Amino acid sequence: DCDLLILDEVFGAVNCGLLDNGVLTDLIKNKPQNVELVLTGRDPKPDVLELADYVSEIKKVKHPFDRDISARRGIEF
């Protein structure tokens, strides 16, 4: 029982073959009315975009990589 479900980086899991896109679209189509579903990640499939109520894209303005700072455990990976 929850009213908010966040699937962080779920599109990466789909794109890497760890999760079937059909399973994800079934979840979207059949979720309870009272559940807010938040999906994150890059390159969502077109059918998921079509089902979504809200889609946003984040653009990098400044990032530590620009100053040759390597990814940090627990932050970027």
Tab-separated table of N, CA and C in Angstrom:
chain	number	residue	atom	x	y	z
A	1	ASP	N	0.837	-1.184	0.000
A	1	ASP	CA	0.000	0.000	0.000
A	1	ASP	C	0.879	1.244	0.000
A	2	CYS	N	0.833	1.997	-1.085
A	2	CYS	CA	1.565	3.251	-1.166
A	2	CYS	C	0.815	4.178	-2.107
A	3	ASP	N	1.109	5.466	-2.015
A	3	ASP	CA	0.485	6.400	-2.942
A	3	ASP	C	1.513	7.072	-3.845
A	4	LEU	N	2.794	6.737	-3.632
A	4	LEU	CA	3.870	7.235	-4.478
A	4	LEU	C	4.867	6.110	-4.704
A	5	LEU	N	5.143	5.811	-5.970
A	5	LEU	CA	6.114	4.776	-6.326
A	5	LEU	C	7.122	5.403	-7.282
A	6	ILE	N	8.390	5.411	-6.876
A	6	ILE	CA	9.462	5.986	-7.688
A	6	ILE	C	10.345	4.850	-8.193
A	7	LEU	N	10.460	4.747	-9.497
A	7	LEU	CA	11.343	3.754	-10.117
A	7	LEU	C	12.513	4.520	-10.731
A	8	ASP	N	13.547	4.720	-9.912
A	8	ASP	CA	14.705	5.511	-10.307
A	8	ASP	C	15.546	4.746	-11.318
A	9	GLU	N	15.891	5.414	-12.414
A	9	GLU	CA	16.707	4.838	-13.496
A	9	GLU	C	16.074	3.596	-14.123
A	10	VAL	N	14.769	3.538	-14.140
A	10	VAL	CA	14.082	2.375	-14.703
A	10	VAL	C	14.306	2.263	-16.214
A	11	PHE	N	14.456	3.398	-16.898
A	11	PHE	CA	14.679	3.329	-18.346
A	11	PHE	C	16.036	2.724	-18.676
A	12	GLY	N	17.018	2.954	-17.825
A	12	GLY	CA	18.312	2.290	-17.994
A	12	GLY	C	18.178	0.792	-17.860
A	13	ALA	N	17.354	0.344	-16.905
A	13	ALA	CA	17.131	-1.095	-16.726
A	13	ALA	C	16.456	-1.690	-17.956
A	14	VAL	N	15.509	-0.959	-18.528
A	14	VAL	CA	14.839	-1.433	-19.752
A	14	VAL	C	15.838	-1.469	-20.906
A	15	ASN	N	16.598	-0.398	-21.076
A	15	ASN	CA	17.525	-0.310	-22.210
A	15	ASN	C	18.675	-1.301	-22.126
A	16	CYS	N	19.011	-1.757	-20.933
A	16	CYS	CA	20.064	-2.769	-20.748
A	16	CYS	C	19.509	-4.193	-20.782
A	17	GLY	N	18.201	-4.325	-20.919
A	17	GLY	CA	17.596	-5.650	-20.973
A	17	GLY	C	17.352	-6.289	-19.618
A	18	LEU	N	17.486	-5.516	-18.537
A	18	LEU	CA	17.234	-6.058	-17.204
A	18	LEU	C	15.750	-6.112	-16.875
A	19	LEU	N	14.974	-5.282	-17.546
A	19	LEU	CA	13.528	-5.224	-17.338
A	19	LEU	C	12.856	-5.131	-18.693
A	20	ASP	N	11.845	-5.945	-18.913
A	20	ASP	CA	11.112	-5.925	-20.173
A	20	ASP	C	10.241	-4.677	-20.242
A	21	ASN	N	10.295	-3.963	-21.357
A	21	ASN	CA	9.500	-2.750	-21.519
A	21	ASN	C	8.006	-3.042	-21.401
A	22	GLY	N	7.573	-4.218	-21.814
A	22	GLY	CA	6.168	-4.598	-21.692
A	22	GLY	C	5.712	-4.666	-20.243
A	23	VAL	N	6.586	-5.115	-19.375
A	23	VAL	CA	6.265	-5.154	-17.939
A	23	VAL	C	6.064	-3.729	-17.424
A	24	LEU	N	6.921	-2.829	-17.869
A	24	LEU	CA	6.814	-1.435	-17.445
A	24	LEU	C	5.526	-0.800	-17.976
A	25	THR	N	5.214	-1.013	-19.239
A	25	THR	CA	3.987	-0.423	-19.788
A	25	THR	C	2.746	-1.024	-19.130
A	26	ASP	N	2.781	-2.304	-18.803
A	26	ASP	CA	1.651	-2.916	-18.075
A	26	ASP	C	1.471	-2.261	-16.708
A	27	LEU	N	2.581	-1.992	-16.028
A	27	LEU	CA	2.510	-1.324	-14.732
A	27	LEU	C	1.860	0.054	-14.872
A	28	ILE	N	2.279	0.799	-15.870
A	28	ILE	CA	1.725	2.143	-16.090
A	28	ILE	C	0.221	2.057	-16.381
A	29	LYS	N	-0.151	1.152	-17.241
A	29	LYS	CA	-1.557	1.032	-17.645
A	29	LYS	C	-2.457	0.518	-16.525
A	30	ASN	N	-1.915	-0.283	-15.611
A	30	ASN	CA	-2.739	-0.961	-14.610
A	30	ASN	C	-2.515	-0.501	-13.176
A	31	LYS	N	-1.777	0.570	-12.986
A	31	LYS	CA	-1.541	1.045	-11.625
A	31	LYS	C	-2.855	1.544	-11.025
A	32	PRO	N	-3.001	1.444	-9.713
A	32	PRO	CA	-4.198	1.990	-9.063
A	32	PRO	C	-4.297	3.503	-9.277
A	33	GLN	N	-5.504	4.015	-9.358
A	33	GLN	CA	-5.746	5.450	-9.583
A	33	GLN	C	-5.052	6.332	-8.558
A	34	ASN	N	-4.980	5.875	-7.322
A	34	ASN	CA	-4.441	6.710	-6.252
A	34	ASN	C	-2.921	6.694	-6.171
A	35	VAL	N	-2.259	5.950	-7.042
A	35	VAL	CA	-0.793	5.849	-6.995
A	35	VAL	C	-0.171	6.802	-8.010
A	36	GLU	N	0.730	7.647	-7.505
A	36	GLU	CA	1.523	8.515	-8.361
A	36	GLU	C	2.778	7.740	-8.722
A	37	LEU	N	3.047	7.576	-10.012
A	37	LEU	CA	4.174	6.785	-10.500
A	37	LEU	C	5.206	7.733	-11.101
A	38	VAL	N	6.427	7.686	-10.589
A	38	VAL	CA	7.513	8.528	-11.075
A	38	VAL	C	8.590	7.613	-11.646
A	39	LEU	N	8.916	7.821	-12.915
A	39	LEU	CA	9.914	7.007	-13.611
A	39	LEU	C	11.063	7.918	-14.023
A	40	THR	N	12.294	7.477	-13.798
A	40	THR	CA	13.438	8.301	-14.194
A	40	THR	C	14.388	7.498	-15.072
A	41	GLY	N	15.270	8.229	-15.729
A	41	GLY	CA	16.289	7.608	-16.567
A	41	GLY	C	16.320	8.232	-17.953
A	42	ARG	N	17.250	7.761	-18.740
A	42	ARG	CA	17.444	8.287	-20.100
A	42	ARG	C	16.802	7.388	-21.134
A	43	ASP	N	16.416	8.001	-22.230
A	43	ASP	CA	15.941	7.305	-23.427
A	43	ASP	C	14.751	6.383	-23.180
A	44	PRO	N	13.650	6.919	-22.648
A	44	PRO	CA	12.453	6.086	-22.516
A	44	PRO	C	11.935	5.679	-23.888
A	45	LYS	N	11.319	4.530	-23.961
A	45	LYS	CA	10.750	4.048	-25.217
A	45	LYS	C	9.555	4.926	-25.599
A	46	PRO	N	9.290	5.061	-26.900
A	46	PRO	CA	8.176	5.915	-27.353
A	46	PRO	C	6.820	5.541	-26.752
A	47	ASP	N	6.550	4.248	-26.545
A	47	ASP	CA	5.254	3.863	-25.986
A	47	ASP	C	5.102	4.324	-24.544
A	48	VAL	N	6.197	4.377	-23.800
A	48	VAL	CA	6.151	4.881	-22.434
A	48	VAL	C	5.894	6.393	-22.452
A	49	LEU	N	6.559	7.105	-23.355
A	49	LEU	CA	6.327	8.545	-23.481
A	49	LEU	C	4.866	8.837	-23.805
A	50	GLU	N	4.287	8.026	-24.651
A	50	GLU	CA	2.881	8.207	-25.029
A	50	GLU	C	1.951	8.024	-23.829
A	51	LEU	N	2.276	7.111	-22.934
A	51	LEU	CA	1.443	6.836	-21.760
A	51	LEU	C	1.624	7.865	-20.644
A	52	ALA	N	2.709	8.585	-20.678
A	52	ALA	CA	3.046	9.508	-19.585
A	52	ALA	C	2.148	10.740	-19.576
A	53	ASP	N	1.876	11.229	-18.375
A	53	ASP	CA	1.150	12.486	-18.215
A	53	ASP	C	2.104	13.677	-18.214
A	54	TYR	N	3.317	13.454	-17.779
A	54	TYR	CA	4.282	14.535	-17.576
A	54	TYR	C	5.653	14.011	-17.969
A	55	VAL	N	6.326	14.735	-18.851
A	55	VAL	CA	7.672	14.337	-19.284
A	55	VAL	C	8.568	15.562	-19.191
A	56	SER	N	9.720	15.406	-18.551
A	56	SER	CA	10.689	16.498	-18.502
A	56	SER	C	12.059	15.951	-18.860
A	57	GLU	N	12.904	16.856	-19.311
A	57	GLU	CA	14.264	16.486	-19.680
A	57	GLU	C	15.206	17.455	-18.981
A	58	ILE	N	16.219	16.932	-18.354
A	58	ILE	CA	17.175	17.761	-17.630
A	58	ILE	C	18.422	17.941	-18.491
A	59	LYS	N	18.870	19.167	-18.610
A	59	LYS	CA	20.049	19.473	-19.410
A	59	LYS	C	21.179	19.910	-18.483
A	60	LYS	N	22.353	19.360	-18.689
A	60	LYS	CA	23.528	19.738	-17.898
A	60	LYS	C	23.922	21.164	-18.243
A	61	VAL	N	24.123	21.936	-17.195
A	61	VAL	CA	24.656	23.286	-17.337
A	61	VAL	C	26.101	23.312	-16.867
A	62	LYS	N	26.341	22.632	-15.738
A	62	LYS	CA	27.681	22.566	-15.168
A	62	LYS	C	27.788	21.236	-14.442
A	63	HIS	N	28.940	20.581	-14.550
A	63	HIS	CA	29.112	19.272	-13.931
A	63	HIS	C	30.569	19.111	-13.517
A	64	PRO	N	30.840	18.384	-12.423
A	64	PRO	CA	32.229	18.163	-12.005
A	64	PRO	C	33.105	17.526	-13.096
A	65	PHE	N	32.513	16.724	-13.983
A	65	PHE	CA	33.294	16.117	-15.064
A	65	PHE	C	33.959	17.185	-15.928
A	66	ASP	N	33.335	18.368	-16.011
A	66	ASP	CA	33.900	19.465	-16.808
A	66	ASP	C	35.254	19.912	-16.264
A	67	ARG	N	35.518	19.650	-14.982
A	67	ARG	CA	36.788	20.007	-14.337
A	67	ARG	C	37.642	18.769	-14.089
A	68	ASP	N	37.377	17.698	-14.837
A	68	ASP	CA	38.124	16.440	-14.725
A	68	ASP	C	38.016	15.798	-13.346
A	69	ILE	N	36.890	15.990	-12.675
A	69	ILE	CA	36.626	15.326	-11.405
A	69	ILE	C	35.904	14.022	-11.713
A	70	SER	N	36.499	12.910	-11.292
A	70	SER	CA	35.946	11.589	-11.589
A	70	SER	C	34.639	11.356	-10.849
A	71	ALA	N	33.865	10.397	-11.331
A	71	ALA	CA	32.617	10.012	-10.678
A	71	ALA	C	32.913	9.552	-9.253
A	72	ARG	N	31.996	9.908	-8.348
A	72	ARG	CA	32.180	9.575	-6.935
A	72	ARG	C	31.195	8.497	-6.531
A	73	ARG	N	31.703	7.496	-5.818
A	73	ARG	CA	30.854	6.409	-5.351
A	73	ARG	C	29.733	6.969	-4.468
A	74	GLY	N	28.516	6.567	-4.765
A	74	GLY	CA	27.366	7.027	-4.006
A	74	GLY	C	26.759	8.317	-4.507
A	75	ILE	N	27.440	8.983	-5.435
A	75	ILE	CA	26.921	10.222	-6.007
A	75	ILE	C	26.574	10.004	-7.481
A	76	GLU	N	27.579	9.777	-8.309
A	76	GLU	CA	27.316	9.556	-9.745
A	76	GLU	C	27.175	8.078	-10.094
A	77	PHE	N	27.695	7.206	-9.248
A	77	PHE	CA	27.517	5.760	-9.498
A	77	PHE	C	27.420	5.028	-8.207
